[in-house]
Amino acid sequence: MKSTLLLLAVAGAALLSVASADASNAQKQHDVNFLLWKVNEHLRDEKHKEYAKTFDPEADKSHYSDNGEAVHRLMKELKDNRLLQQKHWFSLFNDRHREEAIMLFDVFMHCKDWETAVKNAAYFRDRMNEGEFVYAVYAAVIHHPLAEHVVLPPLYEVTPHMFTNTEVIQEAYAAKMRQTPTKIKSTFTGTARNKEQRVAYFGEDIGMNTHHVFWHLEFPFWWQDSYSHKLDRKGENFYWVHNQLTVRFDAERISNYLEPVEELHWDKPIHDGFAPHTSYKYGGAFPSRPDNVEFEDVDGVARVRDMIIIESRIRDAIAHGFIIKEDGSHIDIMNDRGADVLGDVIESSLYSPNAQYYGALHNTAHIMLGRQTDPHGKYNMPPGVMEHFETATRDPGFFRLHKYMDNIFREHKDSLPSYTFDELNFEGVHVTNVAIDGTLETYFEDFEYSLLNAVDDTEEIADVDIDTYVPRLDHKDFSYNIEINNEKGSETLATIRIFAWPRQDNNGVEFSFDDGRWQAIELDKFWVKLSPGNNNIVRKSADSSVTVHDVPSFKTLMEKTEAALSSGGDLDLHEFESATGLPNRFLLPKGNQNGMEFDLLVCVTDGEADAAMPDLHTKDDFMHYGVNGVYPDKRPHGYPFDRHVEDERIFEQVTNFHHSHVKVYHHGEHIHHHD
Ligand SMILES: [Cu+2]
């Protein structure tokens, strides 16, 4: 989601004046499509080819808002032959790789007009590592105001190796050699002997993986405000997006009769091993890890001891209620801002007030986990799945790591005072009934995507379709039917927050309210105007503001773009502009045959007091994880269940909340819609 606010506030007059002479949406979409199409091969667009050959990035510095500083820096690295070679793996967690990718991103961000950006992209695509190039283009399209309406093609069709099993990729290469159109079945990794396989559909879902990548692109840990603006509540968003992955994964586990994830401990073995069955396009297979590996120090990264020290410094800060800044002064965290500061500290991002002291618990832990197969670099293994946002959730270790960090956040949140009746009460507003129209029912459906960009080819031979199909969790459409009585006597702006959590654990033991609420899954959040008297609000599951819809396939995107270009018509891909958010398919946890019980909480709070911007009740696609310069909801993420519940009766006493029980069914049917 690109920001218009941001465009006005930061980019200023210079940008607006060139924007009028700017390329059309269809032209921009065409350029991005072709820059990312077959990214490991040569450029295919004639104009781009010409740019790559003849453009001199430093010839006219007036096209850059920094007078060509960023491009000069990158050109110097190129001329000095310091850049990572092509046809080599790329990892964001490799400091040098990341530095190079960001240098290119920095060039894009300083291009004052679209054409200059495209010329640079074509030029550097021919000369830089492909992984770095893709990363820089994705980050720039997300953050550059000039790319506001550009839709990024599905990442699993741009770099299919990062999403697809090795066996399937090998078959794709064979199909390409034979020039035979092929549809290949993909299955999840592991076997029935491994109970973790029961939830592999979650960690290996290509849409969920894309969501994870996109979130980290919207809120990069390497972000500096000088690129354009401050990322609002970045640290708190970090906590929340991973909290939601953690609690959702546990709900999937309970759906499949598995115990919730155990948190990771540095001084205990990593119980579950992992065989990724995934390979780099260049650089061989992702390393596997056997069961019950003891953590070892990783050369050049960290000692296990360092991790424990960093953790205890963070826990100390939580116990003290303040973070110590680099200059020795204190930041109070005993308030709603606390989680934001802690998020910056724990990830850590460049927003961390003291990375020297608190380290980078999350990022370092990702690398530590990723390297346990070859901690001393004896076997020259490439980075593990944990070192890529695309692949990290495939490893059950990911969820153990995030449970561990989530518990640190909980320690902080639980140290804050509970909400009181007066804080939660919305005087004169009563939720009188909540019903579900339709049934809460999930199923698996096969989904097809193209592997064309995985295989090598030549321009002379025409493409044949090479696709794979993979089962994905989805749910039937349903609506919430909410009755609200407004006694205020005038129109009232209200926020509606919908949460659900599993009623019982995998042994059938009921969760206490306080444990249940910490596992609250955010299903939706929206603003409405309540009329005086009775209001009947019907909210569709498809409209959930925490989810996004599937982006069209790369092929469809290209066809639509070319059709718009040749007819001179408009290209409106508005609904796909932001891919940050869980796939809507994942709104409901899988549930089970008997109906898995959930507590359903509908909370209506004061919209006037909550809203960080006007007219939220007229917007339907504002939310996700919040960018646009300002996060729309002033309340903390997870409100009102983010704090320790001292006395759950309060939640039954406030009439603006509604608590009921619902069941989510899964009948095991599997819908195939390929040939
Ligand atoms: Cu993450």
XYZ file of C-alpha atoms and ligand atoms in Angstrom:
676
model
C 0.000 0.000 0.000
C 1.596 3.249 -1.058
C 0.685 6.416 0.618
C -0.894 9.497 -0.800
C -0.361 11.201 2.534
C 3.253 10.417 2.196
C 3.392 11.774 -1.309
C 2.048 15.111 -0.141
C 3.936 15.301 3.098
C 7.366 14.132 2.131
C 8.015 14.025 -1.553
C 6.730 17.532 -1.916
C 6.338 19.807 -4.846
C 9.204 18.482 -6.949
C 7.646 15.059 -7.217
C 4.165 16.341 -7.928
C 5.368 18.464 -10.809
C 6.997 15.535 -12.582
C 4.057 13.281 -11.767
C 1.913 15.067 -14.357
C 4.269 14.028 -17.162
C 4.532 10.569 -15.716
C 3.884 7.228 -17.399
C 0.368 5.730 -17.364
C -0.562 3.026 -14.867
C -0.610 0.472 -17.660
C 2.859 1.517 -18.808
C 4.224 1.284 -15.279
C 2.653 -2.113 -14.778
C 4.122 -3.235 -18.107
C 7.597 -2.127 -17.042
C 7.448 -3.870 -13.679
C 6.046 -7.034 -15.274
C 8.840 -7.237 -17.800
C 11.576 -6.309 -15.351
C 10.554 -9.255 -13.165
C 9.637 -11.705 -15.932
C 12.236 -14.496 -16.261
C 14.521 -12.574 -13.999
C 17.336 -15.109 -14.304
C 17.361 -14.726 -18.086
C 18.045 -11.733 -20.312
C 15.570 -8.882 -20.555
C 12.703 -9.487 -22.987
C 11.345 -6.015 -23.570
C 13.070 -4.257 -26.490
C 13.091 -0.855 -24.830
C 14.499 -2.330 -21.608
C 17.231 -4.095 -23.593
C 18.165 -0.795 -25.151
C 18.294 0.923 -21.725
C 20.496 -1.832 -20.346
C 22.958 -1.293 -23.200
C 23.023 2.449 -23.642
C 21.831 4.129 -20.448
C 24.476 5.885 -18.385
C 23.099 6.160 -14.827
C 25.367 9.067 -13.933
C 25.004 11.122 -17.121
C 22.194 13.417 -15.921
C 22.015 13.883 -12.171
C 19.041 16.232 -12.368
C 16.800 13.137 -12.535
C 17.650 12.235 -8.940
C 16.402 13.925 -5.800
C 19.794 13.423 -4.137
C 21.769 14.821 -7.058
C 22.853 11.316 -8.004
C 24.580 10.426 -4.735
C 22.975 6.993 -4.365
C 23.626 6.024 -7.960
C 27.193 7.231 -7.729
C 27.755 4.987 -4.712
C 26.403 1.938 -6.518
C 28.268 2.705 -9.748
C 31.508 2.899 -7.805
C 30.914 -0.591 -6.364
C 30.108 -1.851 -9.847
C 33.229 -0.328 -11.414
C 35.368 -1.654 -8.571
C 33.963 -5.124 -9.259
C 32.758 -5.492 -5.694
C 29.161 -6.551 -6.362
C 27.936 -10.088 -5.762
C 28.090 -12.173 -8.923
C 24.966 -13.241 -10.805
C 23.660 -16.803 -10.557
C 24.481 -16.971 -6.868
C 22.071 -17.313 -3.933
C 21.016 -14.115 -2.162
C 20.070 -13.768 1.479
C 18.749 -10.640 3.166
C 20.415 -11.782 6.385
C 23.827 -11.679 4.696
C 25.119 -8.189 5.563
C 26.883 -7.621 2.256
C 24.024 -8.955 0.111
C 21.586 -6.765 1.989
C 23.839 -3.716 1.662
C 23.981 -4.151 -2.109
C 20.230 -4.674 -2.472
C 19.587 -1.563 -0.378
C 22.026 0.450 -2.509
C 19.864 -0.323 -5.536
C 16.673 0.389 -3.574
C 18.204 3.733 -2.609
C 18.803 4.542 -6.280
C 15.152 3.787 -7.104
C 13.882 5.854 -4.180
C 15.796 8.878 -5.448
C 14.539 8.714 -9.037
C 12.331 11.721 -9.643
C 10.530 10.238 -12.620
C 9.374 6.820 -13.721
C 11.570 6.621 -16.796
C 14.746 7.145 -14.825
C 13.714 4.394 -12.431
C 13.034 1.972 -15.303
C 16.297 2.828 -17.031
C 18.216 2.166 -13.839
C 16.306 -1.044 -13.248
C 17.117 -2.348 -16.727
C 20.748 -1.293 -16.418
C 21.328 -2.916 -13.029
C 19.278 -5.995 -13.787
C 21.867 -6.833 -16.388
C 24.731 -6.301 -13.956
C 23.647 -7.193 -10.427
C 22.721 -10.383 -8.641
C 19.166 -11.427 -9.547
C 18.069 -11.984 -5.941
C 19.277 -8.542 -4.921
C 17.538 -7.053 -7.929
C 14.175 -8.681 -7.161
C 14.369 -7.613 -3.544
C 15.195 -3.997 -4.443
C 12.396 -3.806 -7.017
C 9.801 -5.216 -4.614
C 10.857 -2.849 -1.832
C 10.864 0.149 -4.170
C 7.468 -0.615 -5.709
C 6.022 -0.872 -2.206
C 7.562 2.365 -0.949
C 8.020 4.687 -3.937
C 5.113 7.102 -4.434
C 5.542 6.869 -8.227
C 4.687 3.157 -8.060
C 1.515 3.739 -6.066
C -0.809 1.774 -8.356
C 1.593 -0.911 -9.492
C 0.676 -4.465 -8.502
C 3.592 -6.747 -7.754
C 3.316 -10.110 -9.508
C 2.934 -13.086 -7.161
C 6.350 -13.765 -5.715
C 5.861 -17.537 -6.003
C 5.761 -17.101 -9.783
C 8.745 -14.723 -9.892
C 11.079 -16.878 -7.791
C 9.304 -20.271 -7.677
C 12.333 -22.042 -6.192
C 11.698 -20.367 -2.855
C 8.146 -21.742 -2.666
C 8.207 -25.074 -4.452
C 9.601 -28.477 -3.557
C 12.796 -29.630 -5.236
C 11.138 -32.721 -6.714
C 8.545 -30.551 -8.447
C 11.158 -28.110 -9.738
C 13.146 -31.027 -11.168
C 10.079 -32.264 -13.000
C 9.565 -28.763 -14.334
C 13.081 -28.723 -15.796
C 12.396 -32.090 -17.424
C 9.122 -30.836 -18.904
C 10.946 -27.828 -20.300
C 13.536 -30.066 -21.946
C 10.790 -32.173 -23.504
C 8.818 -29.047 -24.517
C 5.665 -30.683 -23.153
C 2.946 -28.732 -21.320
C 2.792 -30.213 -17.832
C 0.858 -29.948 -14.576
C 2.806 -31.263 -11.614
C 1.291 -32.193 -8.273
C 2.910 -30.572 -5.226
C 2.651 -32.140 -1.804
C 3.709 -30.881 1.581
C 7.032 -31.985 3.000
C 7.301 -34.802 5.510
C 5.353 -38.010 5.929
C 2.549 -39.260 8.139
C 5.255 -40.537 10.485
C 5.971 -36.907 11.319
C 3.015 -35.369 13.110
C 4.257 -31.869 12.247
C 3.241 -32.737 8.714
C -0.414 -32.351 9.748
C 0.085 -28.581 9.915
C 2.539 -28.218 7.019
C -0.354 -26.754 4.976
C 0.011 -23.656 7.149
C 3.777 -23.103 7.212
C 4.190 -24.093 3.562
C 1.243 -22.147 2.175
C 2.563 -20.009 -0.667
C 0.131 -17.183 0.149
C 1.112 -17.164 3.797
C 4.790 -17.172 2.823
C 4.151 -14.226 0.513
C 2.321 -12.403 3.309
C 5.335 -12.884 5.560
C 7.712 -11.548 2.902
C 5.478 -8.576 2.169
C 5.092 -7.645 5.788
C 8.867 -7.538 6.156
C 9.053 -5.444 2.984
C 6.490 -2.967 4.305
C 8.374 -2.708 7.589
C 12.011 -3.575 6.802
C 14.345 -3.855 9.771
C 16.939 -1.926 7.760
C 14.567 1.006 7.173
C 15.835 4.550 7.634
C 13.371 7.411 7.736
C 15.508 9.338 5.250
C 14.163 7.049 2.474
C 10.862 8.871 2.825
C 9.033 8.766 6.160
C 8.725 7.203 9.584
C 7.005 3.812 9.677
C 4.281 4.223 12.245
C 4.323 1.768 15.162
C 6.834 -0.400 13.357
C 7.981 -2.236 16.474
C 4.460 -2.895 17.681
C 3.504 -4.122 14.213
C 6.437 -6.507 14.343
C 5.131 -7.924 17.600
C 1.557 -8.115 16.361
C 2.076 -9.737 12.962
C 4.186 -12.465 14.556
C 1.811 -12.839 17.493
C -0.954 -13.470 14.987
C 1.126 -16.065 13.117
C 1.907 -17.728 16.447
C -1.652 -17.908 17.735
C -3.029 -18.917 14.367
C -0.517 -21.733 14.101
C -1.572 -22.998 17.531
C -5.223 -22.897 16.485
C -4.295 -24.984 13.424
C -2.477 -27.414 15.696
C -5.462 -27.822 17.990
C -7.614 -28.336 14.879
C -5.322 -31.272 14.081
C -5.180 -32.680 17.626
C -1.626 -31.472 18.195
C -0.290 -29.831 21.329
C 0.457 -26.095 21.087
C 3.978 -25.087 20.072
C 6.600 -25.257 22.790
C 8.818 -22.230 23.028
C 12.432 -22.512 22.053
C 15.167 -22.580 24.700
C 18.794 -21.830 23.945
C 19.943 -24.428 26.447
C 17.623 -27.239 25.368
C 17.711 -29.361 22.205
C 15.722 -28.229 19.174
C 13.242 -31.064 19.360
C 11.951 -31.113 15.800
C 14.295 -31.505 12.904
C 13.357 -30.503 9.437
C 13.966 -31.572 5.844
C 12.974 -28.625 3.650
C 12.894 -30.425 0.267
C 13.626 -27.022 -1.232
C 16.594 -25.858 -3.312
C 18.108 -22.593 -4.347
C 17.990 -21.772 -8.024
C 21.759 -21.397 -7.669
C 23.617 -22.839 -4.704
C 22.157 -26.261 -4.044
C 19.663 -27.586 -1.538
C 18.547 -25.836 1.629
C 20.244 -27.614 4.555
C 18.235 -30.139 6.609
C 18.397 -30.453 10.372
C 18.020 -33.743 12.271
C 15.866 -34.025 15.425
C 17.178 -33.022 18.847
C 20.088 -30.865 17.784
C 21.730 -28.950 20.639
C 22.344 -25.291 19.867
C 25.915 -24.564 18.911
C 27.751 -21.285 18.602
C 27.756 -20.103 15.003
C 31.068 -18.768 13.745
C 30.882 -15.131 12.783
C 27.284 -14.801 14.018
C 26.896 -15.324 17.757
C 27.579 -17.618 20.651
C 24.629 -19.318 22.337
C 25.793 -17.527 25.475
C 25.338 -14.138 23.734
C 21.733 -14.997 22.964
C 21.021 -15.791 26.600
C 22.679 -12.560 27.732
C 20.686 -10.475 25.265
C 17.490 -12.182 26.315
C 18.114 -11.491 29.981
C 18.891 -7.821 29.292
C 15.527 -7.534 27.554
C 13.733 -9.339 30.377
C 15.473 -7.021 32.819
C 14.147 -4.023 30.930
C 10.636 -5.456 31.145
C 10.998 -6.057 34.893
C 12.305 -2.513 35.398
C 9.688 -0.994 33.131
C 12.194 0.971 31.095
C 14.687 0.621 28.257
C 18.114 2.167 28.624
C 19.056 4.301 25.639
C 22.576 4.515 24.254
C 23.192 7.756 26.137
C 22.099 6.154 29.412
C 18.731 7.863 29.652
C 15.550 5.818 30.120
C 12.470 5.177 27.962
C 9.414 4.318 30.035
C 7.677 1.229 28.623
C 4.918 0.898 31.216
C 2.330 2.206 28.782
C 0.717 1.567 25.383
C 3.938 2.633 23.608
C 5.940 -0.034 25.430
C 5.315 -2.835 22.928
C 6.413 -0.536 20.109
C 9.764 0.212 21.743
C 10.239 -3.434 22.686
C 9.470 -4.522 19.123
C 12.196 -2.211 17.803
C 14.553 -3.608 20.422
C 13.772 -7.295 19.922
C 13.742 -7.463 16.108
C 15.995 -5.322 16.127
C 15.447 -2.613 13.567
C 17.396 0.584 13.043
C 14.732 2.142 15.291
C 16.190 0.279 18.266
C 17.227 2.824 20.885
C 20.195 0.686 21.925
C 21.176 -2.188 19.618
C 24.657 -2.139 21.128
C 23.251 -3.303 24.460
C 20.071 -5.209 23.529
C 21.418 -6.754 20.333
C 19.105 -8.126 17.645
C 17.429 -11.087 19.311
C 15.054 -11.963 16.470
C 17.337 -11.455 13.495
C 20.287 -13.189 15.111
C 18.072 -16.071 16.247
C 16.890 -16.566 12.647
C 20.505 -16.921 11.503
C 21.461 -19.101 14.498
C 18.609 -21.491 13.754
C 19.333 -21.415 10.031
C 22.974 -22.415 10.573
C 22.673 -25.253 13.080
C 23.374 -27.806 10.347
C 26.769 -26.321 9.549
C 27.583 -23.913 12.408
C 31.292 -23.717 11.641
C 30.980 -23.520 7.876
C 32.820 -26.808 7.413
C 30.593 -28.000 4.605
C 30.093 -24.728 2.778
C 26.298 -25.042 3.031
C 24.124 -22.194 1.765
C 21.914 -20.386 4.344
C 19.019 -22.321 5.908
C 15.312 -21.713 5.333
C 15.213 -19.535 8.463
C 17.363 -16.973 6.663
C 14.655 -16.122 4.117
C 11.209 -14.754 4.884
C 9.878 -16.782 1.931
C 10.900 -20.093 3.440
C 11.224 -19.510 7.209
C 7.750 -20.686 8.216
C 8.393 -24.074 6.577
C 10.598 -24.924 9.552
C 8.653 -25.832 12.733
C 11.594 -24.108 14.458
C 10.207 -20.797 13.183
C 7.093 -21.128 15.312
C 9.092 -22.254 18.341
C 11.298 -19.195 17.981
C 8.310 -16.900 17.629
C 6.499 -18.479 20.572
C 9.605 -17.698 22.595
C 9.555 -14.068 21.511
C 5.801 -13.785 21.901
C 6.153 -14.880 25.504
C 8.639 -12.065 26.078
C 6.052 -9.600 24.775
C 3.442 -11.221 26.987
C 5.698 -10.738 29.997
C 5.709 -7.027 29.216
C 1.987 -6.766 28.455
C 1.134 -8.670 31.626
C 3.096 -6.150 33.667
C 0.679 -3.368 32.669
C -2.499 -2.725 34.699
C -5.673 -4.495 33.535
C -8.346 -2.456 31.785
C -11.092 -1.248 34.118
C -14.838 -1.323 33.577
C -14.842 2.412 32.844
C -12.109 2.056 30.240
C -13.905 -0.725 28.404
C -17.445 0.594 28.716
C -19.015 2.483 25.794
C -21.927 4.131 27.557
C -25.294 3.812 25.801
C -24.162 1.252 23.227
C -25.348 -2.339 23.584
C -24.579 -5.313 21.388
C -27.848 -7.212 21.667
C -27.084 -10.130 19.378
C -24.393 -11.640 17.159
C -25.246 -14.370 14.675
C -23.295 -16.009 11.881
C -25.030 -16.134 8.493
C -23.819 -19.278 6.761
C -21.593 -21.900 8.326
C -18.034 -21.661 9.528
C -16.573 -24.332 7.344
C -13.164 -24.875 5.819
C -11.933 -27.074 2.996
C -8.872 -27.656 0.847
C -8.829 -26.565 -2.743
C -6.153 -27.146 -5.343
C -4.453 -24.034 -6.593
C -2.348 -23.775 -9.707
C 0.625 -21.559 -10.331
C 3.208 -21.352 -13.047
C 6.780 -22.613 -12.814
C 7.864 -20.990 -16.083
C 10.159 -18.595 -14.279
C 11.883 -21.449 -12.464
C 13.343 -23.060 -15.562
C 16.062 -21.891 -17.923
C 15.111 -21.023 -21.469
C 16.089 -19.247 -24.624
C 14.279 -16.524 -26.463
C 14.115 -18.570 -29.674
C 11.978 -21.401 -28.332
C 8.364 -20.664 -27.406
C 7.189 -21.362 -23.852
C 5.059 -24.350 -22.973
C 2.914 -24.127 -19.847
C 4.517 -25.724 -16.826
C 2.297 -25.502 -13.767
C 2.069 -27.051 -10.380
C -1.003 -27.490 -8.214
C -1.052 -27.512 -4.476
C -3.869 -27.845 -1.928
C -4.655 -24.668 -0.004
C -6.894 -24.090 2.987
C -9.973 -22.002 2.262
C -13.346 -21.386 3.899
C -16.914 -20.883 2.802
C -18.154 -17.301 2.721
C -20.054 -16.208 5.783
C -21.225 -12.964 7.423
C -21.420 -11.618 10.915
C -24.881 -10.347 11.704
C -24.505 -7.859 14.534
C -27.398 -6.109 16.311
C -26.450 -2.936 18.122
C -28.728 -0.676 20.115
C -27.539 2.913 20.281
C -29.176 4.875 23.107
C -27.096 7.970 22.582
C -29.836 9.758 20.677
C -27.513 10.803 17.876
C -25.313 9.260 15.198
C -22.325 7.626 16.815
C -19.045 6.499 15.309
C -18.086 3.036 16.519
C -15.171 0.662 16.034
C -16.104 -2.985 15.695
C -13.402 -5.473 16.648
C -13.935 -9.182 16.107
C -11.740 -11.823 17.724
C -11.882 -15.577 18.223
C -9.830 -18.026 20.254
C -9.920 -21.778 20.749
C -12.136 -22.713 23.674
C -10.156 -25.831 24.582
C -6.658 -27.158 24.187
C -5.813 -30.403 22.376
C -6.713 -32.415 25.492
C -10.152 -30.860 25.712
C -9.236 -28.736 28.730
C -10.890 -25.329 28.645
C -8.597 -22.310 28.518
C -9.009 -19.728 31.259
C -10.257 -16.386 29.967
C -6.818 -14.906 30.567
C -4.993 -17.611 28.602
C -7.679 -17.673 25.913
C -7.535 -13.940 25.275
C -3.763 -14.015 24.749
C -4.435 -16.392 21.861
C -7.048 -14.111 20.334
C -7.105 -14.285 16.556
C -8.016 -10.947 15.033
C -10.732 -11.662 12.472
C -11.776 -8.152 11.532
C -11.784 -4.505 12.520
C -13.874 -1.769 10.957
C -15.647 1.482 11.671
C -19.392 2.126 11.366
C -21.785 5.006 11.985
C -24.524 3.869 14.345
C -27.935 5.513 13.968
C -29.945 6.215 17.098
C -31.914 3.110 18.044
C -31.435 -0.346 16.616
C -28.747 -1.067 14.030
C -28.299 -4.271 12.114
C -24.764 -4.607 10.780
C -23.923 -7.322 8.286
C -20.215 -7.771 7.686
C -18.947 -10.217 5.082
C -15.975 -12.499 5.753
C -14.533 -11.463 2.385
C -14.288 -7.847 3.580
C -12.059 -8.575 6.566
C -9.545 -5.767 6.919
C -6.825 -8.096 8.203
C -6.792 -10.188 5.028
C -6.079 -9.689 1.340
C -7.290 -11.392 -1.802
C -5.172 -13.477 -4.123
C -3.210 -11.438 -6.622
C -3.928 -12.497 -10.238
C -1.354 -14.845 -11.755
C 1.677 -13.307 -13.427
C 0.265 -14.371 -16.798
C -3.142 -12.765 -16.153
C -1.447 -9.634 -14.902
C 0.575 -9.430 -18.120
C -2.442 -10.091 -20.334
C -4.529 -7.433 -18.605
C -1.672 -4.946 -18.819
C -1.027 -5.526 -22.509
C -4.757 -5.341 -23.281
C -5.014 -1.989 -21.496
C -1.908 -0.707 -23.275
C -3.056 -1.639 -26.759
C -6.604 -0.354 -26.294
C -5.401 2.797 -24.527
C -7.879 1.890 -21.790
C -7.512 2.128 -18.062
C -5.804 -0.508 -15.966
C -7.480 -0.717 -12.582
C -5.992 -3.306 -10.289
C -6.897 -1.327 -7.200
C -8.006 -4.248 -5.045
C -4.627 -5.959 -5.432
C -2.412 -2.970 -4.741
C -1.577 -4.077 -1.259
C -0.609 -7.673 -0.668
C 0.173 -7.101 2.993
C -2.223 -9.120 5.062
C -3.027 -12.768 5.512
C -4.680 -14.472 2.559
C -8.442 -14.259 3.093
C -8.501 -18.026 2.623
C -6.750 -18.262 5.989
C -9.296 -16.185 7.895
C -10.612 -19.232 9.753
C -8.437 -21.940 11.300
C -9.085 -25.354 9.813
C -11.313 -26.675 12.593
C -12.317 -30.308 12.481
C -14.999 -32.806 11.655
C -16.818 -32.488 14.974
C -16.650 -28.729 14.899
C -13.845 -27.066 16.810
C -15.186 -24.660 19.391
C -14.090 -21.037 19.508
C -14.928 -18.134 21.763
C -16.185 -15.337 19.526
C -15.860 -11.813 20.874
C -17.400 -8.789 19.198
C -16.278 -5.552 20.834
C -17.821 -2.209 19.978
C -15.790 0.750 21.159
C -15.854 4.520 20.762
C -14.924 5.159 17.135
C -14.334 8.860 17.715
C -11.799 8.162 20.433
C -10.151 5.263 18.554
C -9.741 6.710 15.073
C -6.381 8.182 14.172
C -7.809 9.645 10.950
C -11.209 10.921 9.797
C -13.913 9.097 7.813
C -12.732 5.577 8.540
C -16.324 4.327 8.299
C -16.302 5.161 4.571
C -13.144 3.181 3.817
C -13.074 -0.539 3.304
C -9.478 -1.309 2.448
C -7.519 0.827 4.842
C -6.245 -1.591 7.359
C -3.991 -4.591 6.974
C -0.995 -3.965 9.141
C -1.170 -0.238 8.728
C 1.044 1.934 6.637
C -0.097 5.154 4.972
C 2.052 7.125 7.343
C -0.356 6.674 10.238
C -1.908 3.524 11.620
C -5.690 4.133 11.549
C -6.479 2.736 14.998
C -5.095 4.575 18.017
C -5.626 1.596 20.297
C -2.848 -0.922 20.846
C -2.858 -3.994 18.634
C -5.041 -6.691 20.129
C -7.080 -4.199 22.178
C -9.004 -4.946 24.424
C -7.406 -8.374 24.899
C -3.789 -7.238 24.902
C -3.634 -6.807 28.676
C -3.795 -9.224 31.552
C -7.399 -9.943 32.612
C -7.689 -9.691 36.358
C -11.439 -10.201 36.538
C -13.134 -11.584 33.467
C -16.588 -10.671 34.781
C -15.927 -7.124 33.539
C -16.026 -8.447 29.990
C -19.509 -9.829 30.619
C -20.683 -6.670 32.400
C -19.917 -4.208 29.612
C -22.881 -4.355 27.242
C -20.845 -3.103 24.279
C -19.097 -6.495 24.118
C -20.677 -9.735 23.040
C -19.313 -13.162 23.885
C -20.558 -16.348 22.217
C -19.320 -19.752 21.160
C -19.052 -20.915 17.572
C -17.824 -24.069 15.874
C -15.567 -24.332 12.843
C -16.097 -27.448 10.756
C -13.818 -29.247 8.376
C -15.253 -32.247 6.571
C -12.087 -33.289 4.820
C -13.490 -32.812 1.350
C -10.933 -31.741 -1.176
C -11.897 -29.761 -4.231
C -9.828 -30.320 -7.381
C -10.337 -27.950 -10.217
C -7.412 -28.744 -12.444
C -7.750 -31.159 -15.360
Cu 8.803 -12.537 10.358
